[in-house]
CSV table of N, CA and C and ligand atoms in Angstrom, one decimal:
chain,number,residue,atom,x,y,z
E,547,MET,N,93.2,105.8,92.3
E,547,MET,CA,94.2,105.8,92.9
E,547,MET,C,95.5,106.6,93.9
E,548,ASN,N,95.1,106.9,94.5
E,548,ASN,CA,96.7,107.2,96.1
E,548,ASN,C,97.2,105.8,96.2
E,549,ILE,N,98.7,106.3,95.9
E,549,ILE,CA,99.3,105.2,95.9
E,549,ILE,C,100.8,105.6,96.8
E,550,ALA,N,100.5,105.3,98.3
E,550,ALA,CA,101.4,105.8,99.1
E,550,ALA,C,102.9,104.4,99.0
E,551,ILE,N,104.0,104.5,98.8
E,551,ILE,CA,105.2,104.0,99.4
E,551,ILE,C,106.4,104.1,100.9
E,552,ALA,N,107.1,103.2,101.5
E,552,ALA,CA,107.8,103.4,102.3
E,552,ALA,C,108.6,102.4,102.1
E,553,SER,N,110.3,102.6,102.7
E,553,SER,CA,110.8,101.3,102.8
E,553,SER,C,111.2,101.8,104.1
E,554,ASP,N,112.4,100.8,104.5
E,554,ASP,CA,113.6,100.5,105.7
E,554,ASP,C,114.5,100.9,104.5
E,555,HIS,N,116.0,101.2,105.3
E,555,HIS,CA,117.5,100.9,104.1
E,555,HIS,C,117.4,99.1,103.3
E,556,GLY,N,116.9,98.7,104.0
E,556,GLY,CA,116.6,96.9,102.8
E,556,GLY,C,116.0,97.3,101.8
E,557,GLY,N,115.0,98.4,101.7
E,557,GLY,CA,114.0,97.9,100.7
E,557,GLY,C,114.1,99.2,100.4
E,558,PHE,N,115.2,100.2,100.6
E,558,PHE,CA,115.4,101.2,99.4
E,558,PHE,C,115.4,101.2,98.0
E,559,GLU,N,116.1,100.3,97.5
E,559,GLU,CA,116.8,100.5,96.4
E,559,GLU,C,115.6,99.3,95.4
E,560,LEU,N,114.8,99.1,95.4
E,560,LEU,CA,114.1,98.0,95.5
E,560,LEU,C,112.8,99.5,95.4
E,561,LYS,N,112.4,101.0,96.4
E,561,LYS,CA,111.4,101.8,96.5
E,561,LYS,C,111.6,102.5,95.6
E,562,GLY,N,112.7,103.1,95.2
E,562,GLY,CA,113.5,103.9,93.6
E,562,GLY,C,112.9,103.1,92.4
E,563,GLN,N,113.5,101.8,92.5
E,563,GLN,CA,113.0,101.3,91.5
E,563,GLN,C,112.0,101.6,90.7
E,564,LEU,N,110.9,100.8,91.7
E,564,LEU,CA,108.8,101.2,91.3
E,564,LEU,C,108.6,102.6,91.2
E,565,ILE,N,109.1,103.6,92.0
E,565,ILE,CA,109.1,105.0,92.3
E,565,ILE,C,109.1,105.5,90.9
E,566,GLU,N,110.8,104.6,90.0
E,566,GLU,CA,110.7,105.7,88.5
E,566,GLU,C,109.5,104.6,87.4
E,567,TYR,N,109.9,103.3,88.5
E,567,TYR,CA,109.1,103.0,87.1
E,567,TYR,C,107.7,102.9,86.6
E,568,TYR,N,106.6,103.3,88.0
E,568,TYR,CA,104.8,103.5,88.0
E,568,TYR,C,105.6,105.3,87.1
E,569,ALA,N,106.7,105.9,87.7
E,569,ALA,CA,106.6,107.6,87.1
E,569,ALA,C,106.4,107.3,85.2
E,570,LYS,N,107.1,106.2,84.9
E,570,LYS,CA,107.0,106.3,83.8
E,570,LYS,C,105.7,106.4,83.0
E,571,LYS,N,105.2,105.3,84.0
E,571,LYS,CA,103.6,105.1,83.3
E,571,LYS,C,102.5,106.0,83.7
E,572,GLY,N,103.3,107.1,84.2
E,572,GLY,CA,102.7,107.9,84.2
E,572,GLY,C,102.0,108.2,86.6
E,573,ILE,N,102.1,107.0,86.8
E,573,ILE,CA,101.2,106.9,88.4
E,573,ILE,C,102.4,108.0,88.9
E,574,ILE,N,102.7,108.7,89.7
E,574,ILE,CA,103.2,108.5,90.7
E,574,ILE,C,103.1,108.3,92.9
E,575,LEU,N,103.9,107.6,93.1
E,575,LEU,CA,103.4,106.6,93.7
E,575,LEU,C,104.4,108.3,95.2
E,576,GLN,N,103.4,108.0,96.0
E,576,GLN,CA,103.6,108.6,97.2
E,576,GLN,C,104.9,108.4,98.1
E,577,ASP,N,105.8,108.9,98.0
E,577,ASP,CA,107.2,108.8,98.6
E,577,ASP,C,107.5,109.1,100.6
E,578,LEU,N,107.6,108.5,101.2
E,578,LEU,CA,106.7,108.2,102.8
E,578,LEU,C,108.6,108.0,103.7
E,579,GLY,N,109.3,108.1,102.2
E,579,GLY,CA,111.0,107.8,103.1
E,579,GLY,C,111.3,105.9,103.2
E,580,THR,N,112.3,105.7,104.2
E,580,THR,CA,113.4,106.2,104.2
E,580,THR,C,113.6,106.8,102.5
E,581,HIS,N,114.9,108.0,102.9
E,581,HIS,CA,115.3,108.6,102.2
E,581,HIS,C,116.5,108.0,101.4
E,582,SER,N,117.5,107.5,102.8
E,582,SER,CA,118.9,107.2,102.3
E,582,SER,C,119.1,105.4,102.4
E,583,THR,N,119.9,104.8,102.6
E,583,THR,CA,121.0,104.2,102.2
E,583,THR,C,120.7,103.8,103.5
E,584,GLU,N,121.4,105.3,104.6
E,584,GLU,CA,121.7,104.8,106.2
E,584,GLU,C,120.6,103.9,106.9
E,585,SER,N,121.0,103.3,108.4
E,585,SER,CA,120.2,102.4,108.5
E,585,SER,C,118.5,103.2,109.1
E,586,CYS,N,117.8,102.6,109.6
E,586,CYS,CA,116.9,102.5,109.8
E,586,CYS,C,116.0,101.7,110.7
E,587,ASP,N,114.8,102.1,111.5
E,587,ASP,CA,113.9,101.1,111.9
E,587,ASP,C,112.8,101.2,111.3
E,588,TYR,N,112.0,99.6,111.4
E,588,TYR,CA,111.3,99.1,109.9
E,588,TYR,C,109.7,99.7,110.8
E,589,PRO,N,110.0,100.1,112.3
E,589,PRO,CA,108.6,99.7,112.6
E,589,PRO,C,108.2,101.3,112.5
E,590,LEU,N,108.8,101.5,112.9
E,590,LEU,CA,108.4,103.9,112.8
E,590,LEU,C,108.4,103.2,111.4
E,591,ILE,N,108.6,103.2,109.7
E,591,ILE,CA,108.3,103.4,108.6
E,591,ILE,C,107.4,102.6,108.6
E,592,ALA,N,106.8,101.6,109.3
E,592,ALA,CA,105.5,101.0,109.1
E,592,ALA,C,104.3,101.4,110.1
E,593,ARG,N,105.0,102.7,110.5
E,593,ARG,CA,103.6,103.1,111.6
E,593,ARG,C,103.5,105.0,110.6
E,594,LYS,N,104.7,105.2,110.2
E,594,LYS,CA,104.6,106.3,108.6
E,594,LYS,C,103.0,106.2,107.8
E,595,MET,N,103.5,104.9,107.4
E,595,MET,CA,102.6,103.8,106.2
E,595,MET,C,101.1,103.7,107.1
E,596,THR,N,100.9,102.8,108.1
E,596,THR,CA,99.4,103.1,108.5
E,596,THR,C,99.3,103.8,109.1
E,597,ASN,N,99.5,104.9,109.4
E,597,ASN,CA,99.4,106.2,109.6
E,597,ASN,C,98.6,106.8,108.7
E,598,ALA,N,99.2,107.4,107.3
E,598,ALA,CA,98.6,107.9,105.6
E,598,ALA,C,97.4,107.0,105.4
E,599,VAL,N,97.2,105.7,105.9
E,599,VAL,CA,96.3,104.8,105.0
E,599,VAL,C,94.6,105.1,106.1
E,600,LEU,N,95.0,105.3,107.2
E,600,LEU,CA,94.1,105.3,107.7
E,600,LEU,C,93.6,106.6,108.1
E,601,ASN,N,95.2,107.1,107.6
E,601,ASN,CA,94.6,108.8,107.7
E,601,ASN,C,93.4,109.4,106.0
E,602,LYS,N,93.7,108.2,105.3
E,602,LYS,CA,93.1,107.9,103.8
E,602,LYS,C,93.5,108.9,103.5
E,603,GLU,N,95.3,109.4,104.4
E,603,GLU,CA,96.4,110.3,103.1
E,603,GLU,C,96.4,108.9,101.2
E,604,ALA,N,96.2,108.8,101.7
E,604,ALA,CA,96.6,106.3,100.7
E,604,ALA,C,95.8,105.9,100.7
E,605,ASP,N,95.2,105.6,99.8
E,605,ASP,CA,93.8,104.5,98.9
E,605,ASP,C,94.9,103.2,99.8
E,606,LEU,N,96.0,103.2,99.1
E,606,LEU,CA,97.1,101.4,98.9
E,606,LEU,C,98.2,101.9,99.4
E,607,GLY,N,98.8,101.6,100.2
E,607,GLY,CA,100.5,101.4,100.6
E,607,GLY,C,101.4,100.4,100.4
E,608,ILE,N,102.2,100.3,100.3
E,608,ILE,CA,103.1,99.7,99.7
E,608,ILE,C,104.4,99.4,101.0
E,609,LEU,N,104.9,98.3,101.4
E,609,LEU,CA,105.7,98.9,102.2
E,609,LEU,C,106.9,97.6,101.7
E,610,ILE,N,107.9,98.1,102.1
E,610,ILE,CA,109.2,97.1,101.7
E,610,ILE,C,110.3,97.4,102.9
E,611,CYS,N,110.9,96.1,103.5
E,611,CYS,CA,111.8,96.0,104.5
E,611,CYS,C,113.2,94.7,103.6
E,612,GLY,N,113.6,94.2,104.1
E,612,GLY,CA,115.0,93.7,103.4
E,612,GLY,C,114.1,91.6,103.2
E,613,THR,N,113.3,91.9,104.8
E,613,THR,CA,112.7,89.9,103.8
E,613,THR,C,111.1,90.7,104.3
E,614,GLY,N,110.1,91.8,104.1
E,614,GLY,CA,108.7,91.7,103.8
E,614,GLY,C,108.7,91.5,105.4
E,615,ILE,N,109.5,90.9,106.1
E,615,ILE,CA,108.8,90.2,106.8
E,615,ILE,C,108.1,91.4,108.7
E,616,GLY,N,109.2,92.0,108.6
E,616,GLY,CA,109.4,92.8,110.0
E,616,GLY,C,108.3,93.7,110.4
E,617,ILE,N,107.9,94.3,108.5
E,617,ILE,CA,107.1,95.5,108.4
E,617,ILE,C,106.0,95.2,108.2
E,618,SER,N,105.9,93.8,107.8
E,618,SER,CA,104.4,93.0,107.9
E,618,SER,C,103.7,93.2,109.8
E,619,ILE,N,105.0,93.1,109.9
E,619,ILE,CA,104.4,92.4,111.8
E,619,ILE,C,103.7,93.6,112.2
E,620,ALA,N,104.6,94.4,112.2
E,620,ALA,CA,105.1,95.6,112.4
E,620,ALA,C,103.0,96.7,112.0
E,621,ALA,N,103.3,96.2,111.0
E,621,ALA,CA,101.4,97.2,110.5
E,621,ALA,C,100.0,96.4,110.6
E,622,ASN,N,100.6,95.3,110.8
E,622,ASN,CA,99.4,94.8,111.1
E,622,ASN,C,98.8,94.4,112.7
E,623,ARG,N,100.2,95.2,113.2
E,623,ARG,CA,99.6,96.0,114.8
E,623,ARG,C,98.6,96.6,114.9
E,624,VAL,N,98.1,97.2,114.1
E,624,VAL,CA,97.4,98.3,114.1
E,624,VAL,C,96.3,98.0,113.6
E,625,LYS,N,95.3,98.3,114.6
E,625,LYS,CA,93.8,98.3,114.2
E,625,LYS,C,93.4,98.5,112.5
E,626,GLY,N,92.8,98.1,111.8
E,626,GLY,CA,92.4,99.2,110.4
E,626,GLY,C,93.1,98.6,110.0
E,627,ILE,N,94.4,98.2,109.5
E,627,ILE,CA,95.5,97.7,108.3
E,627,ILE,C,95.3,96.1,108.1
E,628,ARG,N,95.1,95.9,106.9
E,628,ARG,CA,95.8,94.4,106.6
E,628,ARG,C,96.5,94.7,106.0
E,629,ALA,N,97.9,93.7,106.3
E,629,ALA,CA,99.1,94.8,105.1
E,629,ALA,C,99.0,93.0,104.4
E,630,ALA,N,99.9,92.6,103.3
E,630,ALA,CA,99.9,91.3,103.0
E,630,ALA,C,101.2,91.3,102.3
E,631,LEU,N,102.2,90.4,102.5
E,631,LEU,CA,103.0,90.6,101.8
E,631,LEU,C,102.9,89.8,100.5
E,632,LEU,N,103.0,89.3,99.9
E,632,LEU,CA,102.8,88.9,97.9
E,632,LEU,C,104.0,88.1,97.9
E,633,TYR,N,103.9,86.9,97.5
E,633,TYR,CA,105.1,85.9,96.8
E,633,TYR,C,105.3,85.5,95.6
E,634,ASN,N,103.1,85.5,95.3
E,634,ASN,CA,102.8,84.6,93.6
E,634,ASN,C,102.3,85.7,93.6
E,635,ALA,N,101.6,85.6,91.6
E,635,ALA,CA,100.7,86.3,91.0
E,635,ALA,C,99.3,85.7,91.9
E,636,GLU,N,98.8,84.8,92.2
E,636,GLU,CA,97.6,84.0,92.5
E,636,GLU,C,97.2,84.7,93.9
E,637,VAL,N,98.4,84.3,95.2
E,637,VAL,CA,98.5,85.4,96.3
E,637,VAL,C,98.0,86.7,96.4
E,638,ALA,N,98.7,87.0,95.4
E,638,ALA,CA,98.7,88.9,95.3
E,638,ALA,C,97.0,89.1,94.8
E,639,CYS,N,96.2,88.4,93.7
E,639,CYS,CA,95.4,88.5,93.1
E,639,CYS,C,93.9,88.1,94.9
E,640,LEU,N,94.5,87.4,94.9
E,640,LEU,CA,93.9,86.9,96.6
E,640,LEU,C,94.1,87.7,97.9
E,641,ALA,N,94.2,88.3,97.8
E,641,ALA,CA,95.4,89.3,99.3
E,641,ALA,C,93.9,90.7,98.9
E,642,LYS,N,93.4,90.8,97.4
E,642,LYS,CA,93.0,91.5,97.4
E,642,LYS,C,90.9,91.1,97.4
E,643,GLN,N,91.1,89.7,96.4
E,643,GLN,CA,89.3,89.4,96.4
E,643,GLN,C,88.8,88.9,97.9
E,644,HIS,N,89.8,87.7,98.9
E,644,HIS,CA,89.7,87.8,100.0
E,644,HIS,C,89.5,88.4,101.2
E,645,ASN,N,91.4,89.1,101.3
E,645,ASN,CA,91.5,90.7,102.6
E,645,ASN,C,91.4,91.7,101.6
E,646,ASN,N,90.9,91.9,100.9
E,646,ASN,CA,90.7,93.3,100.6
E,646,ASN,C,92.2,94.2,100.8
E,647,ALA,N,93.1,93.7,100.7
E,647,ALA,CA,94.4,94.0,101.7
E,647,ALA,C,94.4,95.7,101.6
E,648,ASN,N,95.0,96.2,102.5
E,648,ASN,CA,95.0,97.8,102.4
E,648,ASN,C,96.9,98.7,102.2
E,649,ILE,N,98.0,97.7,102.4
E,649,ILE,CA,99.0,97.2,102.4
E,649,ILE,C,99.7,95.7,101.8
E,650,VAL,N,99.9,96.8,100.7
E,650,VAL,CA,101.1,95.3,99.7
E,650,VAL,C,102.4,95.3,100.5
E,651,VAL,N,103.0,93.8,101.2
E,651,VAL,CA,104.5,94.2,101.2
E,651,VAL,C,104.9,93.4,100.7
E,652,PHE,N,106.7,94.0,100.0
E,652,PHE,CA,107.7,93.1,99.6
E,652,PHE,C,109.4,93.1,100.3
E,653,GLY,N,109.6,92.4,100.0
E,653,GLY,CA,111.3,91.9,100.5
E,653,GLY,C,112.8,92.0,99.5
E,654,GLY,N,112.0,93.8,99.4
E,654,GLY,CA,113.9,94.2,98.7
E,654,GLY,C,114.9,93.5,98.4
E,655,ARG,N,115.4,92.2,99.7
E,655,ARG,CA,116.9,91.7,99.4
E,655,ARG,C,116.5,90.2,99.1
E,656,THR,N,114.7,89.9,98.6
E,656,THR,CA,114.5,88.8,98.6
E,656,THR,C,113.8,88.7,97.6
E,657,GLN,N,113.1,89.5,96.7
E,657,GLN,CA,112.4,89.5,95.8
E,657,GLN,C,112.6,90.1,94.7
E,658,LYS,N,112.4,90.4,93.6
E,658,LYS,CA,113.1,90.6,91.9
E,658,LYS,C,112.6,92.1,91.6
E,659,PHE,N,112.7,92.8,91.0
E,659,PHE,CA,112.8,94.0,91.1
E,659,PHE,C,110.5,93.1,89.5
E,660,GLU,N,111.1,92.8,88.5
E,660,GLU,CA,109.9,92.7,87.9
E,660,GLU,C,108.8,91.4,87.8
E,661,ASP,N,109.3,90.8,89.3
E,661,ASP,CA,108.5,89.6,90.3
E,661,ASP,C,107.1,90.6,91.1
E,662,VAL,N,108.5,91.6,91.6
E,662,VAL,CA,107.2,92.6,92.3
E,662,VAL,C,106.6,93.2,91.5
E,663,VAL,N,106.7,93.9,90.5
E,663,VAL,CA,105.8,94.2,89.3
E,663,VAL,C,104.6,93.4,89.0
E,664,SER,N,104.7,92.3,88.9
E,664,SER,CA,103.3,91.2,88.2
E,664,SER,C,102.6,91.2,89.1
E,665,TYR,N,103.8,91.0,90.7
E,665,TYR,CA,102.3,91.1,92.0
E,665,TYR,C,101.7,92.2,92.1
E,666,LEU,N,102.1,93.3,92.0
E,666,LEU,CA,101.6,94.4,92.6
E,666,LEU,C,100.7,95.1,91.1
E,667,ASP,N,100.9,94.4,89.7
E,667,ASP,CA,99.8,94.2,88.5
E,667,ASP,C,98.7,93.6,88.9
E,668,ALA,N,99.2,92.3,89.2
E,668,ALA,CA,97.8,91.1,89.9
E,668,ALA,C,96.7,91.5,91.0
E,669,PHE,N,97.8,91.9,92.0
E,669,PHE,CA,96.3,92.7,93.3
E,669,PHE,C,96.1,94.2,92.7
E,670,LEU,N,96.7,94.8,91.9
E,670,LEU,CA,95.6,95.9,91.3
E,670,LEU,C,94.5,95.6,90.0
E,671,ASN,N,94.9,94.6,89.7
E,671,ASN,CA,93.7,94.2,88.6
E,671,ASN,C,92.7,93.5,89.5
E,672,ALA,N,92.7,93.0,90.6
E,672,ALA,CA,92.0,92.3,91.4
E,672,ALA,C,91.0,93.4,91.4
E,673,GLU,N,89.6,92.4,92.1
E,673,GLU,CA,88.6,93.0,92.6
E,673,GLU,C,88.2,92.4,94.3
E,674,PHE,N,87.4,93.5,95.3
E,674,PHE,CA,87.4,92.4,95.9
E,674,PHE,C,85.8,92.1,96.4
E,675,GLU,N,85.7,90.2,96.8
E,675,GLU,CA,84.8,89.8,96.7
E,675,GLU,C,83.5,90.2,97.3
E,676,GLY,N,83.9,91.2,98.8
E,676,GLY,CA,82.7,90.8,99.9
E,676,GLY,C,82.3,89.7,100.6
E,677,GLY,N,81.2,89.5,100.5
E,677,GLY,CA,80.2,88.4,101.1
E,677,GLY,C,80.8,87.5,102.4
E,678,ARG,N,80.7,86.7,102.3
E,678,ARG,CA,82.0,86.2,103.4
E,678,ARG,C,82.4,87.0,104.0
E,679,HIS,N,83.8,87.1,102.7
E,679,HIS,CA,85.3,87.5,103.1
E,679,HIS,C,85.0,89.4,104.1
E,680,LEU,N,83.6,90.3,103.5
E,680,LEU,CA,84.0,91.2,104.3
E,680,LEU,C,83.0,90.7,105.9
E,681,ARG,N,82.9,89.7,105.7
E,681,ARG,CA,82.7,89.3,107.3
E,681,ARG,C,83.5,89.2,107.9
E,682,ARG,N,84.6,88.3,107.6
E,682,ARG,CA,85.8,87.9,108.2
E,682,ARG,C,86.5,89.5,108.2
E,683,ILE,N,86.8,90.4,107.5
E,683,ILE,CA,87.9,91.4,107.7
E,683,ILE,C,87.0,92.2,108.5
E,684,GLY,N,85.7,92.2,108.7
E,684,GLY,CA,85.2,92.9,109.5
E,684,GLY,C,85.9,92.2,111.2
E,685,GLU,N,85.6,91.0,111.0
E,685,GLU,CA,86.1,90.1,112.6
E,685,GLU,C,87.3,90.7,112.9
E,686,LEU,N,88.6,90.9,112.0
E,686,LEU,CA,89.6,91.3,112.6
E,686,LEU,C,89.1,92.1,113.4
E,687,ASP,N,88.5,93.7,113.0
E,687,ASP,CA,88.7,94.8,114.2
E,687,ASP,C,88.1,95.0,115.3
E,688,GLU,N,86.9,93.4,114.9
E,688,GLU,CA,86.0,93.1,116.8
E,688,GLU,C,87.3,93.8,118.2
A,1059,LIG,C1,117.2,95.4,108.1
A,1059,LIG,O1,118.6,94.5,108.4
A,1059,LIG,C2,116.5,93.8,108.3
A,1059,LIG,O2,116.4,93.9,109.6
A,1059,LIG,C3,114.7,94.5,107.8
A,1059,LIG,O3,115.2,95.0,106.4
A,1059,LIG,C4,113.3,93.2,108.1
A,1059,LIG,O4,113.9,92.7,106.8
A,1059,LIG,C5,113.3,93.0,108.7
A,1059,LIG,O5,112.7,92.2,109.4
């Protein structure tokens, strides 16, 4: 699975931690920026990621801003994107099982690295259930 990651300055530190953690496990996260702690605008970062996901340059995106809220709002304005802000392991599973999220979102200033990793693991180990959920996610883009 090809996974991309991007953040604004509010998520820069967490992005670096996740890239390092997964690299040690042999998983390379494609870094779409930002590349410093200099202030930048989360809608533009979200757009980079939504383009990558819609163009199939990434199977899954990870987006991070300070709270995860602004960048979720931005990503979910794009047709075809289902961005889910993950805040516990159960929600992480359901974001895959019911919503087949193609972007997962975190808050760099509001969530701990260890928790984020556990939510990501839960998401990655879950399977989309299809059926009525397939119909519902189809309705999102009608
Ligand atoms: C940036 O200061 C901050 O507003 C942004 O990272 C995010 O939390 C917005 O929702």
